[in-house]
């Protein structure tokens, strides 16, 4: 399914807002959206939310043969899945240009930066080594998948634990999680990607672009950096020219952003570790928030029984007094409302509205009296006729 393009009105409106240093979601030009990091129950599973963009990363391992060119190193493999569930423009089983770019950037960010010690993954030189696989699944696309995927990948690698291995002669034994404590991966630093988008030939720059902002951008620059101010990768795409000062400015902004995000990752890892040690709720169950309408969770509050009983008694007495006062006022009001003034037969007045002006009561009284005074008088009239019988006719005189 093809991507739905923006209309000319939307495009002009977004560009006009950017020229006025405004954004659709109210952020400033260098602000990130809210970042939320959560880990699953299994080790090596990480879920990251960057605004409405959601990415899930899962790390797995297996024993295999090392590469011939690197017999003493393990293997790190990065796989990116962009299904139509994240965006209708993504095709199942076929990577788009954005998917290919994401895969290459993630490999360059994790592999070429040498953030992980691959020599520690070697079991037997030239024969057996650990193969680490990072699967990145894009769950929802609302812009800036690169930054969200890099946070999820490095967090999942830091959270993962591989089984311990012992080698005795030619025998290789892999211990289970219950037998021995799993071993964490040796990670030297945390490289993260920071995306910058440019508009109006580089005059305006935004950090963490949304989906609509990515559709109207003229160029994009992605910087991979760690908190030690070391640039791991840099990529510029689009038809534009950038000055040296702009690149230095973006690198300075990237340092501050990477430092803050790295602290968030360490804090999330520490919180998950403490929750596992204490046996508290951990994993994706933390994503269930009791403040949402779709959840039935209610925070538990401690209420002292004695204080609650006293308050209930006070409330009961006050409610009884208020009920009695309300009942008395209601009876008085009802007795006042029972006074009905009868103006005429079939006509009544309730309240202070006055007599009805739609009915002429004087005319109705005269008409009723005239009806009562009317009497029917029978009159006998003899009719002369040839027949011997006399016919009598009763005439009702209404006069």
Tab-separated table of C-alpha atoms in Angstrom:
chain	number	residue	atom	x	y	z
A	1	UNK	CA	0.000	0.000	0.000
A	2	UNK	CA	1.385	3.368	-0.977
A	3	UNK	CA	1.988	6.041	1.568
A	4	UNK	CA	-0.700	8.717	1.777
A	5	UNK	CA	0.873	12.030	0.737
A	6	UNK	CA	0.240	15.297	2.506
A	7	UNK	CA	-2.022	17.858	0.921
A	8	UNK	CA	-0.645	21.211	-0.181
A	9	UNK	CA	-2.493	22.975	2.641
A	10	UNK	CA	-0.952	20.698	5.277
A	11	UNK	CA	2.504	21.048	3.762
A	12	UNK	CA	2.329	24.836	3.645
A	13	UNK	CA	0.922	25.017	7.159
A	14	UNK	CA	3.719	22.838	8.623
A	15	UNK	CA	6.434	24.792	6.812
A	16	UNK	CA	4.911	28.081	7.960
A	17	UNK	CA	4.867	26.885	11.573
A	18	UNK	CA	8.504	25.764	11.348
A	19	UNK	CA	9.484	29.157	9.925
A	20	UNK	CA	7.825	30.760	12.982
A	21	UNK	CA	9.761	28.384	15.307
A	22	UNK	CA	6.638	26.419	16.210
A	23	UNK	CA	5.757	22.727	15.999
A	24	UNK	CA	2.468	20.901	15.728
A	25	UNK	CA	2.801	19.165	19.119
A	26	UNK	CA	3.912	22.298	20.978
A	27	UNK	CA	7.573	21.332	21.403
A	28	UNK	CA	10.491	23.614	20.763
A	29	UNK	CA	12.950	22.931	17.962
A	30	UNK	CA	15.416	20.944	20.117
A	31	UNK	CA	13.028	19.052	22.376
A	32	UNK	CA	12.560	15.291	22.421
A	33	UNK	CA	9.234	13.612	22.984
A	34	UNK	CA	8.635	11.649	26.177
A	35	UNK	CA	10.808	8.519	26.366
A	36	UNK	CA	9.624	5.444	28.243
A	37	UNK	CA	11.774	2.321	28.631
A	38	UNK	CA	10.351	-0.976	29.904
A	39	UNK	CA	11.816	-4.477	30.046
A	40	UNK	CA	10.057	-7.788	29.628
A	41	UNK	CA	10.026	-10.739	31.970
A	42	UNK	CA	12.657	-12.540	29.899
A	43	UNK	CA	16.146	-11.109	29.851
A	44	UNK	CA	17.025	-9.146	26.737
A	45	UNK	CA	13.519	-7.918	25.895
A	46	UNK	CA	13.074	-4.139	25.795
A	47	UNK	CA	10.115	-1.974	24.820
A	48	UNK	CA	10.726	1.735	24.098
A	49	UNK	CA	8.148	4.449	23.508
A	50	UNK	CA	9.226	7.728	21.921
A	51	UNK	CA	6.019	9.689	21.915
A	52	UNK	CA	3.683	7.431	19.940
A	53	UNK	CA	6.530	5.631	18.159
A	54	UNK	CA	6.986	2.165	19.640
A	55	UNK	CA	9.814	-0.315	19.086
A	56	UNK	CA	10.387	-3.744	20.627
A	57	UNK	CA	13.889	-5.280	20.718
A	58	UNK	CA	14.680	-8.882	21.612
A	59	UNK	CA	18.170	-10.327	22.038
A	60	UNK	CA	18.890	-14.050	21.660
A	61	UNK	CA	22.024	-16.157	21.476
A	62	UNK	CA	23.211	-19.493	20.149
A	63	UNK	CA	26.493	-21.345	19.763
A	64	UNK	CA	27.986	-21.484	16.270
A	65	UNK	CA	31.183	-21.238	14.305
A	66	UNK	CA	33.046	-17.910	14.196
A	67	UNK	CA	33.982	-16.186	10.985
A	68	UNK	CA	37.148	-17.358	9.275
A	69	UNK	CA	38.504	-13.834	9.151
A	70	UNK	CA	37.784	-13.383	12.897
A	71	UNK	CA	38.375	-16.790	14.514
A	72	UNK	CA	38.656	-15.324	18.024
A	73	UNK	CA	35.530	-13.144	17.881
A	74	UNK	CA	31.871	-13.827	18.284
A	75	UNK	CA	29.193	-12.676	15.838
A	76	UNK	CA	26.684	-9.842	16.269
A	77	UNK	CA	23.714	-9.813	13.910
A	78	UNK	CA	21.050	-7.076	13.713
A	79	UNK	CA	17.668	-7.701	12.092
A	80	UNK	CA	14.944	-5.086	11.599
A	81	UNK	CA	11.283	-5.977	10.990
A	82	UNK	CA	8.905	-3.293	9.735
A	83	UNK	CA	5.470	-4.847	9.313
A	84	UNK	CA	2.270	-3.207	7.998
A	85	UNK	CA	1.045	-3.176	11.597
A	86	UNK	CA	3.365	-0.211	12.255
A	87	UNK	CA	2.440	1.700	9.100
A	88	UNK	CA	0.253	0.733	6.106
A	89	UNK	CA	3.013	1.793	3.703
A	90	UNK	CA	5.322	-0.984	4.976
A	91	UNK	CA	5.119	-4.245	3.037
A	92	UNK	CA	5.315	-7.631	4.688
A	93	UNK	CA	8.350	-9.689	3.670
A	94	UNK	CA	9.908	-6.836	1.734
A	95	UNK	CA	12.017	-4.054	3.174
A	96	UNK	CA	11.415	-0.517	2.015
A	97	UNK	CA	14.108	2.101	1.562
A	98	UNK	CA	13.530	3.262	5.103
A	99	UNK	CA	13.934	-0.311	6.367
A	100	UNK	CA	17.223	-0.785	4.515
A	101	UNK	CA	18.522	2.535	5.860
A	102	UNK	CA	17.518	1.575	9.405
A	103	UNK	CA	19.241	-1.825	9.165
A	104	UNK	CA	22.491	-0.365	7.840
A	105	UNK	CA	22.584	2.422	10.398
A	106	UNK	CA	21.950	0.037	13.277
A	107	UNK	CA	24.729	-2.291	12.111
A	108	UNK	CA	27.125	0.607	11.753
A	109	UNK	CA	26.125	1.992	15.129
A	110	UNK	CA	26.514	-1.296	17.017
A	111	UNK	CA	29.175	-3.161	15.032
A	112	UNK	CA	31.573	-0.564	13.688
A	113	UNK	CA	31.524	1.434	16.898
A	114	UNK	CA	32.760	-1.710	18.712
A	115	UNK	CA	30.531	-0.985	21.643
A	116	UNK	CA	30.530	-4.672	22.605
A	117	UNK	CA	33.551	-6.869	23.249
A	118	UNK	CA	33.180	-9.651	20.655
A	119	UNK	CA	36.291	-11.483	21.872
A	120	UNK	CA	34.520	-12.284	25.150
A	121	UNK	CA	31.988	-14.293	23.095
A	122	UNK	CA	34.625	-16.799	21.921
A	123	UNK	CA	34.352	-20.297	23.439
A	124	UNK	CA	36.961	-22.238	21.424
A	125	UNK	CA	39.105	-20.287	18.980
A	126	UNK	CA	38.162	-21.054	15.399
A	127	UNK	CA	35.523	-23.631	16.408
A	128	UNK	CA	32.831	-22.338	18.756
A	129	UNK	CA	31.641	-18.850	19.589
A	130	UNK	CA	28.457	-17.129	20.680
A	131	UNK	CA	26.218	-15.647	17.999
A	132	UNK	CA	24.256	-12.694	19.375
A	133	UNK	CA	21.150	-11.721	17.429
A	134	UNK	CA	19.220	-8.478	17.943
A	135	UNK	CA	15.697	-8.477	16.473
A	136	UNK	CA	14.101	-5.037	16.244
A	137	UNK	CA	10.349	-4.892	15.618
A	138	UNK	CA	8.690	-1.584	14.819
A	139	UNK	CA	5.260	-1.645	16.470
A	140	UNK	CA	4.048	1.843	15.586
A	141	UNK	CA	5.511	4.476	13.279
A	142	UNK	CA	4.931	8.092	14.270
A	143	UNK	CA	8.292	9.467	13.175
A	144	UNK	CA	11.988	9.089	14.133
A	145	UNK	CA	12.236	5.300	14.173
A	146	UNK	CA	16.047	5.495	14.135
A	147	UNK	CA	16.437	7.057	17.560
A	148	UNK	CA	13.803	4.823	19.116
A	149	UNK	CA	15.344	1.667	17.615
A	150	UNK	CA	18.860	2.565	18.786
A	151	UNK	CA	17.622	3.094	22.358
A	152	UNK	CA	15.751	-0.226	22.303
A	153	UNK	CA	18.692	-2.177	20.828
A	154	UNK	CA	21.388	-0.966	23.225
A	155	UNK	CA	19.032	-1.296	26.221
A	156	UNK	CA	18.183	-4.865	25.254
A	157	UNK	CA	21.872	-5.744	24.894
A	158	UNK	CA	22.629	-4.281	28.326
A	159	UNK	CA	19.694	-6.182	29.842
A	160	UNK	CA	20.564	-9.535	28.220
A	161	UNK	CA	22.353	-12.365	30.031
A	162	UNK	CA	23.910	-15.326	28.248
A	163	UNK	CA	24.366	-18.796	29.809
A	164	UNK	CA	27.695	-19.615	31.412
A	165	UNK	CA	29.996	-22.064	29.606
A	166	UNK	CA	32.760	-24.333	30.854
A	167	UNK	CA	35.282	-26.119	28.629
A	168	UNK	CA	37.023	-29.302	29.828
A	169	UNK	CA	39.299	-30.684	27.165
A	170	UNK	CA	37.105	-31.163	24.110
A	171	UNK	CA	33.890	-31.150	26.113
A	172	UNK	CA	31.843	-27.944	26.097
A	173	UNK	CA	29.133	-27.642	28.716
A	174	UNK	CA	26.488	-24.925	28.667
A	175	UNK	CA	24.972	-24.392	32.098
A	176	UNK	CA	21.324	-23.594	32.592
A	177	UNK	CA	20.001	-20.465	34.315
A	178	UNK	CA	19.226	-22.461	37.474
A	179	UNK	CA	22.645	-24.134	37.559
A	180	UNK	CA	24.750	-21.004	37.277
A	181	UNK	CA	24.131	-17.306	37.202
A	182	UNK	CA	23.971	-16.053	33.597
A	183	UNK	CA	26.741	-13.783	32.371
A	184	UNK	CA	26.042	-10.233	31.102
A	185	UNK	CA	27.498	-9.029	27.831
A	186	UNK	CA	30.634	-6.920	27.932
A	187	UNK	CA	29.546	-3.482	26.670
A	188	UNK	CA	32.143	-0.697	26.562
A	189	UNK	CA	29.907	2.265	25.747
A	190	UNK	CA	26.342	3.085	24.683
A	191	UNK	CA	26.186	4.514	21.149
A	192	UNK	CA	22.888	6.242	20.363
A	193	UNK	CA	21.489	7.821	17.216
A	194	UNK	CA	20.213	11.411	17.149
A	195	UNK	CA	18.275	12.595	14.085
A	196	UNK	CA	18.190	16.170	12.773
A	197	UNK	CA	15.918	17.378	9.961
A	198	UNK	CA	16.482	20.528	7.896
A	199	UNK	CA	14.058	22.829	6.113
A	200	UNK	CA	14.373	25.826	3.779
A	201	UNK	CA	17.843	24.885	2.588
A	202	UNK	CA	19.198	24.364	6.063
A	203	UNK	CA	17.834	27.577	7.610
A	204	UNK	CA	15.632	25.724	10.095
A	205	UNK	CA	16.524	22.570	12.015
A	206	UNK	CA	14.445	20.244	14.191
A	207	UNK	CA	15.367	17.431	16.569
A	208	UNK	CA	13.256	14.271	16.870
A	209	UNK	CA	10.976	14.882	13.852
A	210	UNK	CA	7.422	13.551	13.763
A	211	UNK	CA	5.958	11.642	10.852
A	212	UNK	CA	4.463	14.710	9.161
A	213	UNK	CA	7.653	16.689	9.653
A	214	UNK	CA	9.634	13.913	7.973
A	215	UNK	CA	7.360	14.139	4.919
A	216	UNK	CA	8.112	17.828	4.327
A	217	UNK	CA	11.827	17.826	5.241
A	218	UNK	CA	14.478	18.648	2.672
A	219	UNK	CA	17.344	16.804	4.310
A	220	UNK	CA	18.298	14.693	7.287
A	221	UNK	CA	21.440	14.140	9.320
A	222	UNK	CA	21.911	11.255	11.756
A	223	UNK	CA	24.719	11.345	14.305
A	224	UNK	CA	25.711	8.260	16.305
A	225	UNK	CA	27.476	9.290	19.498
A	226	UNK	CA	28.134	8.177	23.052
A	227	UNK	CA	28.310	10.216	26.230
A	228	UNK	CA	32.121	10.418	25.950
A	229	UNK	CA	31.708	12.797	22.946
A	230	UNK	CA	32.888	10.127	20.514
A	231	UNK	CA	31.163	10.157	17.120
A	232	UNK	CA	30.467	6.572	16.074
A	233	UNK	CA	28.683	7.222	12.788
A	234	UNK	CA	27.388	10.170	10.745
A	235	UNK	CA	25.087	10.160	7.742
A	236	UNK	CA	23.621	13.019	5.713
A	237	UNK	CA	20.796	12.479	3.224
A	238	UNK	CA	18.828	14.895	1.064
A	239	UNK	CA	19.499	17.587	-1.484
A	240	UNK	CA	21.029	20.330	0.626
A	241	UNK	CA	24.343	21.808	1.643
A	242	UNK	CA	25.437	22.200	5.249
A	243	UNK	CA	28.061	24.482	6.652
A	244	UNK	CA	30.767	23.380	9.059
A	245	UNK	CA	29.205	25.461	11.810
A	246	UNK	CA	25.877	23.638	11.403
A	247	UNK	CA	27.529	20.231	11.751
A	248	UNK	CA	29.376	21.345	14.902
A	249	UNK	CA	26.167	22.768	16.303
A	250	UNK	CA	24.337	19.486	15.721
A	251	UNK	CA	27.152	17.529	17.362
A	252	UNK	CA	26.982	19.724	20.474
A	253	UNK	CA	23.223	19.205	20.694
A	254	UNK	CA	23.682	15.447	20.200
A	255	UNK	CA	26.079	15.284	23.169
A	256	UNK	CA	23.506	16.701	25.556
A	257	UNK	CA	20.728	14.470	24.241
A	258	UNK	CA	22.861	11.310	24.372
A	259	UNK	CA	23.943	12.056	27.938
A	260	UNK	CA	20.353	12.442	29.142
A	261	UNK	CA	19.140	9.308	27.323
A	262	UNK	CA	22.062	7.239	28.649
A	263	UNK	CA	21.140	8.211	32.202
A	264	UNK	CA	17.548	7.149	31.526
A	265	UNK	CA	18.771	3.741	30.305
A	266	UNK	CA	20.938	3.207	33.383
A	267	UNK	CA	18.074	4.234	35.654
A	268	UNK	CA	15.659	1.853	33.913
A	269	UNK	CA	18.169	-1.012	34.190
A	270	UNK	CA	18.721	-0.331	37.885
A	271	UNK	CA	14.980	-0.159	38.594
A	272	UNK	CA	14.407	-3.474	36.827
A	273	UNK	CA	17.302	-5.090	38.708
A	274	UNK	CA	15.994	-3.952	42.094
A	275	UNK	CA	12.463	-5.092	41.249
A	276	UNK	CA	13.723	-8.564	40.321
A	277	UNK	CA	15.782	-8.844	43.513
A	278	UNK	CA	12.870	-7.804	45.723
A	279	UNK	CA	10.377	-9.987	43.867
A	280	UNK	CA	8.214	-7.017	42.945
A	281	UNK	CA	6.211	-6.554	39.774
A	282	UNK	CA	8.480	-6.161	36.772
A	283	UNK	CA	8.321	-6.569	33.035
A	284	UNK	CA	5.590	-5.252	30.793
A	285	UNK	CA	3.137	-5.321	33.713
A	286	UNK	CA	4.580	-1.915	34.632
A	287	UNK	CA	3.119	-0.503	31.417
A	288	UNK	CA	-0.393	-0.925	32.831
A	289	UNK	CA	-1.234	2.451	34.284
A	290	UNK	CA	-4.020	2.891	36.797
A	291	UNK	CA	-4.709	6.440	35.626
A	292	UNK	CA	-6.091	5.324	32.263
A	293	UNK	CA	-9.759	4.804	31.562
A	294	UNK	CA	-9.191	1.375	30.036
A	295	UNK	CA	-7.735	0.009	33.271
A	296	UNK	CA	-9.619	-1.190	36.336
A	297	UNK	CA	-6.716	-0.752	38.708
A	298	UNK	CA	-7.181	1.480	41.759
A	299	UNK	CA	-4.351	2.499	44.078
A	300	UNK	CA	-4.569	1.009	47.569
A	301	UNK	CA	-5.013	3.544	50.381
A	302	UNK	CA	-4.571	2.836	54.120
A	303	UNK	CA	-7.485	4.185	56.166
A	304	UNK	CA	-7.408	3.999	60.027
A	305	UNK	CA	-10.535	2.209	61.264
A	306	UNK	CA	-11.142	4.360	64.373
A	307	UNK	CA	-10.941	7.591	62.431
A	308	UNK	CA	-13.166	6.173	59.725
A	309	UNK	CA	-15.801	5.119	62.287
A	310	UNK	CA	-15.819	8.559	63.906
A	311	UNK	CA	-16.125	10.238	60.537
A	312	UNK	CA	-18.956	7.902	59.552
A	313	UNK	CA	-20.837	8.623	62.790
A	314	UNK	CA	-20.400	12.351	62.352
A	315	UNK	CA	-21.500	12.084	58.756
A	316	UNK	CA	-24.520	9.977	59.803
A	317	UNK	CA	-25.681	12.455	62.472
A	318	UNK	CA	-25.167	15.411	60.180
A	319	UNK	CA	-26.980	13.622	57.367
A	320	UNK	CA	-29.917	12.840	59.700
A	321	UNK	CA	-30.166	16.486	60.768
A	322	UNK	CA	-29.979	17.628	57.197
A	323	UNK	CA	-32.624	15.069	56.181
A	324	UNK	CA	-35.006	16.252	58.929
A	325	UNK	CA	-34.505	19.883	57.907
A	326	UNK	CA	-35.116	19.009	54.293
A	327	UNK	CA	-38.297	17.050	55.170
A	328	UNK	CA	-39.685	19.975	57.209
A	329	UNK	CA	-38.973	22.432	54.439
A	330	UNK	CA	-40.560	20.072	51.948
A	331	UNK	CA	-43.783	19.708	54.012
A	332	UNK	CA	-44.051	23.489	54.385
A	333	UNK	CA	-43.513	23.968	50.688
A	334	UNK	CA	-46.051	21.245	49.896
A	335	UNK	CA	-48.685	22.806	52.210
A	336	UNK	CA	-48.183	26.135	50.479
A	337	UNK	CA	-48.585	24.491	47.108
A	338	UNK	CA	-51.881	22.798	48.127
A	339	UNK	CA	-53.728	26.143	48.185
A	340	UNK	CA	-55.693	26.118	44.917
A	341	UNK	CA	-58.078	28.928	43.987
A	342	UNK	CA	-61.188	27.845	42.036
A	343	UNK	CA	-62.134	30.548	39.580
A	344	UNK	CA	-64.972	28.739	37.803
A	345	UNK	CA	-66.224	25.268	37.127
A	346	UNK	CA	-63.438	23.396	35.405
A	347	UNK	CA	-60.973	26.268	35.794
A	348	UNK	CA	-58.390	26.458	38.591
A	349	UNK	CA	-55.335	28.533	39.450
A	350	UNK	CA	-52.184	27.277	41.185
A	351	UNK	CA	-49.557	29.750	42.313
A	352	UNK	CA	-49.369	33.482	41.676
A	353	UNK	CA	-49.858	33.387	37.942
A	354	UNK	CA	-53.312	35.067	38.035
A	355	UNK	CA	-56.461	34.153	36.129
A	356	UNK	CA	-56.278	32.902	32.595
A	357	UNK	CA	-56.641	35.536	29.925
A	358	UNK	CA	-57.487	33.040	27.210
A	359	UNK	CA	-61.018	32.338	28.570
A	360	UNK	CA	-63.757	34.949	29.017
A	361	UNK	CA	-65.329	33.802	32.271
A	362	UNK	CA	-68.264	36.328	32.148
A	363	UNK	CA	-69.471	35.071	28.761
A	364	UNK	CA	-69.285	31.483	29.931
A	365	UNK	CA	-71.367	32.246	33.064
A	366	UNK	CA	-74.111	33.962	31.024
A	367	UNK	CA	-74.224	31.081	28.578
A	368	UNK	CA	-74.509	28.521	31.401
A	369	UNK	CA	-77.401	30.449	33.057
A	370	UNK	CA	-79.284	30.691	29.767
A	371	UNK	CA	-79.058	26.942	29.338
A	372	UNK	CA	-80.455	26.318	32.838
A	373	UNK	CA	-83.446	28.688	32.336
A	374	UNK	CA	-84.520	27.017	29.085
A	375	UNK	CA	-87.488	24.679	29.561
A	376	UNK	CA	-89.215	22.431	27.086
A	377	UNK	CA	-93.048	23.005	26.988
A	378	UNK	CA	-95.157	20.475	25.134
A	379	UNK	CA	-98.097	21.921	23.032
A	380	UNK	CA	-101.094	19.919	21.789
A	381	UNK	CA	-102.375	20.801	18.338
A	382	UNK	CA	-105.568	19.326	16.848
A	383	UNK	CA	-105.491	18.594	13.188
A	384	UNK	CA	-108.660	18.472	11.130
A	385	UNK	CA	-108.768	15.610	8.724
A	386	UNK	CA	-111.151	13.281	6.877
A	387	UNK	CA	-110.185	10.294	8.970
A	388	UNK	CA	-112.087	9.506	12.139
A	389	UNK	CA	-109.007	9.146	14.123
A	390	UNK	CA	-107.437	12.183	15.676
A	391	UNK	CA	-103.801	12.511	15.294
A	392	UNK	CA	-101.963	14.327	17.933
A	393	UNK	CA	-98.555	15.849	17.414
A	394	UNK	CA	-96.348	16.958	20.189
A	395	UNK	CA	-94.320	19.986	19.286
A	396	UNK	CA	-91.415	21.007	21.437
A	397	UNK	CA	-91.350	24.707	21.680
A	398	UNK	CA	-87.966	25.951	22.623
A	399	UNK	CA	-89.017	29.554	22.740
